[in-house]
Amino acid sequence: MRILITDGMDKDAIAALKAKGHEVVEQFYEPAELGAALKDFDACVVRSATKVRKEHIDAAKGGKLKLIIRGGVGVDNIDVKYAEENGITVKNTPRASSNSVAELALAHMFSCARYISIAGHTMREDKWEKKAYGKGIEIGGKTLGVIGYGRIGQALGRMAQGLGMTVLAYDIYKVDGLACDTMRYVEMDELLAKSDFISLHTPAIDGKPLINAETIAKMKDGVVFINTSRGNNVDEAALIEALDSGKVRAAGLDVYAEEPAKNKALYSHPAVSCTPHIGAATKEAQKRIGAEIVDIIEGFVK
């Protein structure tokens, strides 16, 4: 196969594809050029930066393209239904980065609980704000609400339980055998009302953001909110208002409604711990993603 990799991939995985006889081209294309380029490839591997939309698929018609792989979990940057209607298979790598994203969510929980982000920032300004940031909270003994209890949510849930937290999980699909003394499935309103920390792990949602003024009002006062899913799942204006009022104690964010992030009032807020969409960006996850992509391509060829 002739394979286009637009957003980078683990070098060992690229070497493995070449060793199996595939031609691999590493090149990023601007949106206006992407569709025409896709005509010359059997497969395309993307991460977050490249978006494969209807117009790109239309431009690629009559060419070789028959497989698109998203190196990661979400496929909202690909018009999946339209691709499949036009004979193009779409795959992702849902297992490879679960632990990495869950660990980042947990890191933001610690950062929010102990003011790590803002305290470190003020020290770089030669300030010693011990009194201001010596009012942290412990994670152990608290309740974590996980909205979206798939692979990433479950990974975070296991980590949280190991730290002595009780986990409340909301998902439209319930997995048998997960509930125990420290984890149970609940309805959304109960999760919002009883959780000290809330972490969002749902796919991109069309229409009204899942976290908005209405759902925030149902949360505990002083809740810590974490989002490593998709930025458009959150009404950013409502979140800023809640941070300003103290309704939300702090927020840990890895994703934003617009990326690169443009909402400076949000990412520069003193109660926000922020990262630039790096949930899956660990060496270990990228190796697993690369290996899974190789397996997908080899399975597709066979």
Coordinates of C-alpha atoms in Angstrom, one line a residue:
M1 CA 0.0 0.0 0.0
R2 CA 1.0 3.6 -0.5
I3 CA 0.4 5.3 2.9
L4 CA 0.2 9.0 3.8
I5 CA 1.1 10.0 7.3
T6 CA 0.0 13.7 7.8
D7 CA 0.6 14.4 11.5
G8 CA 3.6 12.2 12.4
M9 CA 3.9 8.7 13.8
D10 CA 6.2 6.6 15.9
K11 CA 9.4 5.9 13.9
D12 CA 9.5 2.2 14.8
A13 CA 6.0 1.8 13.3
I14 CA 7.0 3.6 10.2
A15 CA 10.1 1.3 9.9
A16 CA 7.8 -1.7 10.4
L17 CA 5.5 -0.6 7.6
K18 CA 8.4 -0.1 5.2
A19 CA 9.8 -3.5 6.2
K20 CA 6.5 -5.0 5.2
G21 CA 6.8 -3.5 1.7
H22 CA 4.6 -0.5 2.1
E23 CA 5.5 2.9 0.7
V24 CA 5.2 5.6 3.4
V25 CA 5.1 9.3 2.8
E26 CA 5.3 11.7 5.8
Q27 CA 3.8 15.1 4.8
F28 CA 1.3 17.5 6.2
Y29 CA -1.1 19.0 3.6
E30 CA -3.1 22.2 4.1
P31 CA -6.9 21.7 3.8
A32 CA -7.1 23.2 0.3
E33 CA -4.5 20.7 -0.9
L34 CA -5.4 17.6 1.1
G35 CA -8.2 16.2 -1.1
A36 CA -6.2 16.1 -4.3
A37 CA -3.3 14.5 -2.5
L38 CA -5.4 11.7 -1.1
K39 CA -6.2 10.4 -4.5
D40 CA -2.7 9.1 -4.8
F41 CA -2.7 7.1 -1.6
D42 CA -4.3 3.8 -0.5
A43 CA -4.4 4.8 3.1
C44 CA -4.1 7.9 5.2
V45 CA -3.0 8.1 8.9
V46 CA -4.0 11.3 10.8
R47 CA -4.0 12.5 14.4
S48 CA -5.6 15.7 15.5
A49 CA -4.2 18.4 13.2
T50 CA -5.5 16.9 9.9
K51 CA -9.3 17.0 9.4
V52 CA -10.7 14.8 6.6
R53 CA -14.0 16.4 5.6
K54 CA -16.6 15.8 2.9
E55 CA -14.9 18.1 0.4
H56 CA -11.6 16.1 0.8
I57 CA -13.4 12.8 0.2
D58 CA -15.1 14.2 -2.8
A59 CA -11.8 15.5 -4.2
A60 CA -10.3 12.0 -3.7
K61 CA -13.0 10.2 -5.6
G62 CA -11.7 8.1 -8.4
G63 CA -8.4 7.7 -6.7
K64 CA -6.8 5.0 -4.6
L65 CA -8.0 6.0 -1.1
K66 CA -9.7 3.1 0.7
L67 CA -8.6 3.4 4.4
I68 CA -8.3 6.3 6.9
I69 CA -6.9 5.7 10.3
R70 CA -7.1 8.1 13.2
G71 CA -4.1 7.6 15.5
G72 CA -6.1 8.1 18.7
V73 CA -9.6 7.7 20.1
G74 CA -11.9 10.3 18.8
V75 CA -12.8 10.4 15.1
D76 CA -14.7 13.7 15.1
N77 CA -12.0 15.2 12.8
I78 CA -13.1 12.7 10.1
D79 CA -16.5 12.7 8.3
V80 CA -16.8 9.0 9.1
K81 CA -20.3 8.3 7.7
Y82 CA -19.6 10.1 4.4
A83 CA -16.3 8.3 4.0
E84 CA -17.9 4.9 4.6
E85 CA -20.7 5.7 2.2
N86 CA -18.1 6.2 -0.4
G87 CA -16.3 2.9 0.2
I88 CA -13.6 4.2 2.5
T89 CA -13.0 2.3 5.8
V90 CA -12.3 4.4 8.9
K91 CA -10.5 3.0 11.9
N92 CA -9.0 4.4 15.1
T93 CA -6.8 3.2 17.9
P94 CA -9.0 3.3 21.0
R95 CA -6.9 1.1 23.3
A96 CA -3.4 2.5 22.8
S97 CA -3.7 5.9 24.6
S98 CA -6.2 5.2 27.4
N99 CA -3.8 5.1 30.2
S100 CA -1.9 8.2 29.0
V101 CA -5.1 10.3 28.9
A102 CA -6.3 8.9 32.2
E103 CA -3.0 9.8 33.8
L104 CA -3.1 13.4 32.5
A105 CA -6.7 13.7 33.9
L106 CA -5.4 12.5 37.2
A107 CA -2.4 14.9 37.0
H108 CA -4.8 17.8 36.5
M109 CA -6.9 16.7 39.5
F110 CA -3.7 16.9 41.7
S111 CA -2.8 20.2 40.1
C112 CA -6.2 21.7 40.9
A113 CA -6.4 20.3 44.4
R114 CA -3.0 21.7 45.4
Y115 CA -2.7 24.8 43.2
I116 CA 0.4 23.3 41.4
S117 CA 0.0 25.2 38.1
I118 CA -0.6 28.7 39.5
A119 CA 1.8 28.3 42.4
G120 CA 4.6 27.3 40.1
H121 CA 3.7 30.2 37.8
T122 CA 3.9 32.8 40.6
M123 CA 7.3 31.4 41.8
R124 CA 8.7 32.1 38.3
E125 CA 7.6 35.7 38.9
D126 CA 9.7 35.7 42.1
K127 CA 6.7 35.5 44.4
W128 CA 6.4 33.3 47.5
E129 CA 2.6 32.8 47.9
K130 CA 2.7 30.2 50.6
K131 CA -0.3 31.5 52.4
A132 CA -2.4 31.9 49.3
Y133 CA -1.8 28.4 48.0
G134 CA -1.4 26.6 51.3
K135 CA -5.1 25.8 51.4
G136 CA -5.2 22.7 49.2
I137 CA -7.4 19.7 49.5
E138 CA -6.7 16.0 49.5
I139 CA -7.9 13.6 46.8
G140 CA -8.2 10.6 49.1
G141 CA -11.6 10.1 50.6
K142 CA -13.3 12.3 47.9
T143 CA -15.9 11.3 45.3
L144 CA -14.9 11.4 41.6
G145 CA -17.7 11.5 39.0
V146 CA -16.7 10.2 35.6
I147 CA -18.9 11.1 32.7
G148 CA -18.3 8.6 30.0
Y149 CA -17.1 5.3 31.5
G150 CA -15.4 3.8 28.5
R151 CA -11.7 2.7 28.3
I152 CA -10.3 6.0 29.4
G153 CA -12.9 6.6 32.1
Q154 CA -12.4 3.1 33.5
A155 CA -8.7 3.6 33.6
L156 CA -9.1 6.8 35.5
G157 CA -11.6 5.1 37.8
R158 CA -9.2 2.4 38.7
M159 CA -6.5 4.9 39.5
A160 CA -8.8 7.0 41.6
Q161 CA -10.0 4.0 43.6
G162 CA -6.4 3.1 44.2
L163 CA -6.0 6.6 45.8
G164 CA -8.9 6.0 48.1
M165 CA -11.6 7.8 46.1
T166 CA -15.2 6.7 45.5
V167 CA -16.1 6.7 41.9
L168 CA -19.6 7.5 40.4
A169 CA -19.9 6.7 36.8
Y170 CA -22.4 7.8 34.2
D171 CA -22.6 6.1 30.7
I172 CA -25.4 5.1 28.4
Y173 CA -23.7 1.7 28.3
K174 CA -23.0 -0.2 31.5
V175 CA -20.3 -2.8 31.7
D176 CA -21.1 -5.8 33.8
G177 CA -18.7 -6.6 36.6
L178 CA -17.3 -3.1 37.2
A179 CA -19.5 -2.0 40.1
C180 CA -18.1 -2.6 43.6
D181 CA -17.9 -1.0 47.0
T182 CA -15.9 2.0 45.6
M183 CA -17.5 2.3 42.2
R184 CA -21.1 2.4 41.0
Y185 CA -23.1 3.6 38.0
V186 CA -25.5 6.5 38.6
E187 CA -27.7 8.8 36.7
M188 CA -26.2 12.2 35.6
D189 CA -28.0 14.3 38.1
E190 CA -26.8 12.2 41.1
L191 CA -23.2 12.3 39.7
L192 CA -23.4 16.1 39.4
A193 CA -24.8 16.6 42.9
K194 CA -22.5 14.2 44.8
S195 CA -19.1 14.5 43.1
D196 CA -16.2 16.5 44.5
F197 CA -14.3 16.1 41.3
I198 CA -15.8 15.5 37.8
S199 CA -13.9 14.3 34.8
L200 CA -15.4 14.3 31.3
H201 CA -14.6 11.4 28.9
T202 CA -17.3 11.5 26.2
P203 CA -16.9 11.7 22.4
A204 CA -17.6 15.1 20.7
I205 CA -21.3 16.0 21.1
D206 CA -23.2 17.8 18.4
G207 CA -25.4 20.6 19.5
K208 CA -25.7 21.9 23.1
P209 CA -22.5 21.4 25.1
L210 CA -22.9 18.7 27.8
I211 CA -21.3 20.9 30.4
N212 CA -23.2 24.2 30.5
A213 CA -24.7 26.7 32.9
E214 CA -27.6 24.3 33.6
T215 CA -25.4 21.3 34.4
I216 CA -22.9 23.4 36.3
A217 CA -25.7 24.7 38.6
K218 CA -26.4 21.1 39.6
M219 CA -22.8 20.5 40.7
K220 CA -21.5 20.8 44.3
D221 CA -20.2 24.2 45.3
G222 CA -16.4 24.1 45.0
V223 CA -16.3 21.2 42.6
V224 CA -13.1 20.5 40.5
F225 CA -13.8 19.9 36.8
I226 CA -11.5 18.1 34.4
N227 CA -11.8 17.9 30.6
T228 CA -9.5 15.8 28.5
S229 CA -12.2 14.8 26.0
R230 CA -13.3 17.4 23.4
G231 CA -13.4 21.2 23.9
N232 CA -16.8 21.6 22.3
N233 CA -18.3 19.4 25.1
V234 CA -18.1 22.5 27.4
D235 CA -19.7 25.9 27.3
E236 CA -16.5 27.9 28.0
A237 CA -18.3 31.1 28.9
A238 CA -20.4 29.3 31.5
L239 CA -17.2 27.6 32.9
I240 CA -15.4 31.0 33.2
E241 CA -18.4 32.4 35.1
A242 CA -18.5 29.4 37.4
L243 CA -14.7 29.8 38.1
D244 CA -15.1 33.5 38.8
S245 CA -17.9 32.9 41.3
G246 CA -16.2 30.0 43.0
K247 CA -19.0 27.5 42.1
V248 CA -16.2 25.6 40.3
R249 CA -13.1 25.6 42.5
A250 CA -10.7 24.8 39.7
A251 CA -10.6 23.3 36.2
G252 CA -8.0 21.1 34.5
L253 CA -8.2 21.4 30.8
D254 CA -6.4 19.7 27.9
V255 CA -8.9 20.5 25.2
Y256 CA -10.6 23.7 24.0
A257 CA -13.5 24.7 21.8
E258 CA -11.0 26.2 19.3
E259 CA -7.5 24.8 18.9
P260 CA -4.9 26.2 19.2
A261 CA -6.7 27.7 22.1
K262 CA -7.9 31.3 21.5
N263 CA -9.9 31.9 24.7
K264 CA -7.3 33.6 26.8
A265 CA -9.7 34.4 29.6
L266 CA -10.1 30.7 30.1
Y267 CA -6.6 29.3 29.7
S268 CA -5.0 32.2 31.6
H269 CA -7.5 32.0 34.5
P270 CA -5.7 31.6 37.8
A271 CA -8.0 28.7 38.7
V272 CA -7.3 26.7 35.5
S273 CA -4.6 24.1 35.1
C274 CA -4.1 23.9 31.3
T275 CA -2.2 21.8 28.8
P276 CA -2.2 22.0 24.9
H277 CA -4.1 18.8 24.0
I278 CA -1.3 16.4 25.0
G279 CA -3.5 13.7 26.5
A280 CA -2.1 10.9 24.3
A281 CA 1.3 12.5 23.8
T282 CA 3.5 10.1 25.8
K283 CA 6.3 8.0 24.3
E284 CA 4.6 4.8 25.5
A285 CA 1.2 5.7 24.0
Q286 CA 2.7 6.8 20.7
K287 CA 4.5 3.5 20.4
R288 CA 1.3 1.6 21.2
I289 CA -0.6 3.7 18.7
G290 CA 2.0 3.1 16.0
A291 CA 1.9 -0.7 16.7
E292 CA -1.9 -0.7 16.5
I293 CA -1.8 1.2 13.2
V294 CA 0.6 -1.4 11.7
D295 CA -1.8 -4.1 12.8
I296 CA -4.8 -2.3 11.3
I297 CA -3.0 -1.9 8.0
E298 CA -1.8 -5.5 7.9
G299 CA -5.3 -6.8 8.7
F300 CA -6.8 -4.6 6.0
V301 CA -4.3 -5.9 3.4
K302 CA -5.1 -9.5 4.3

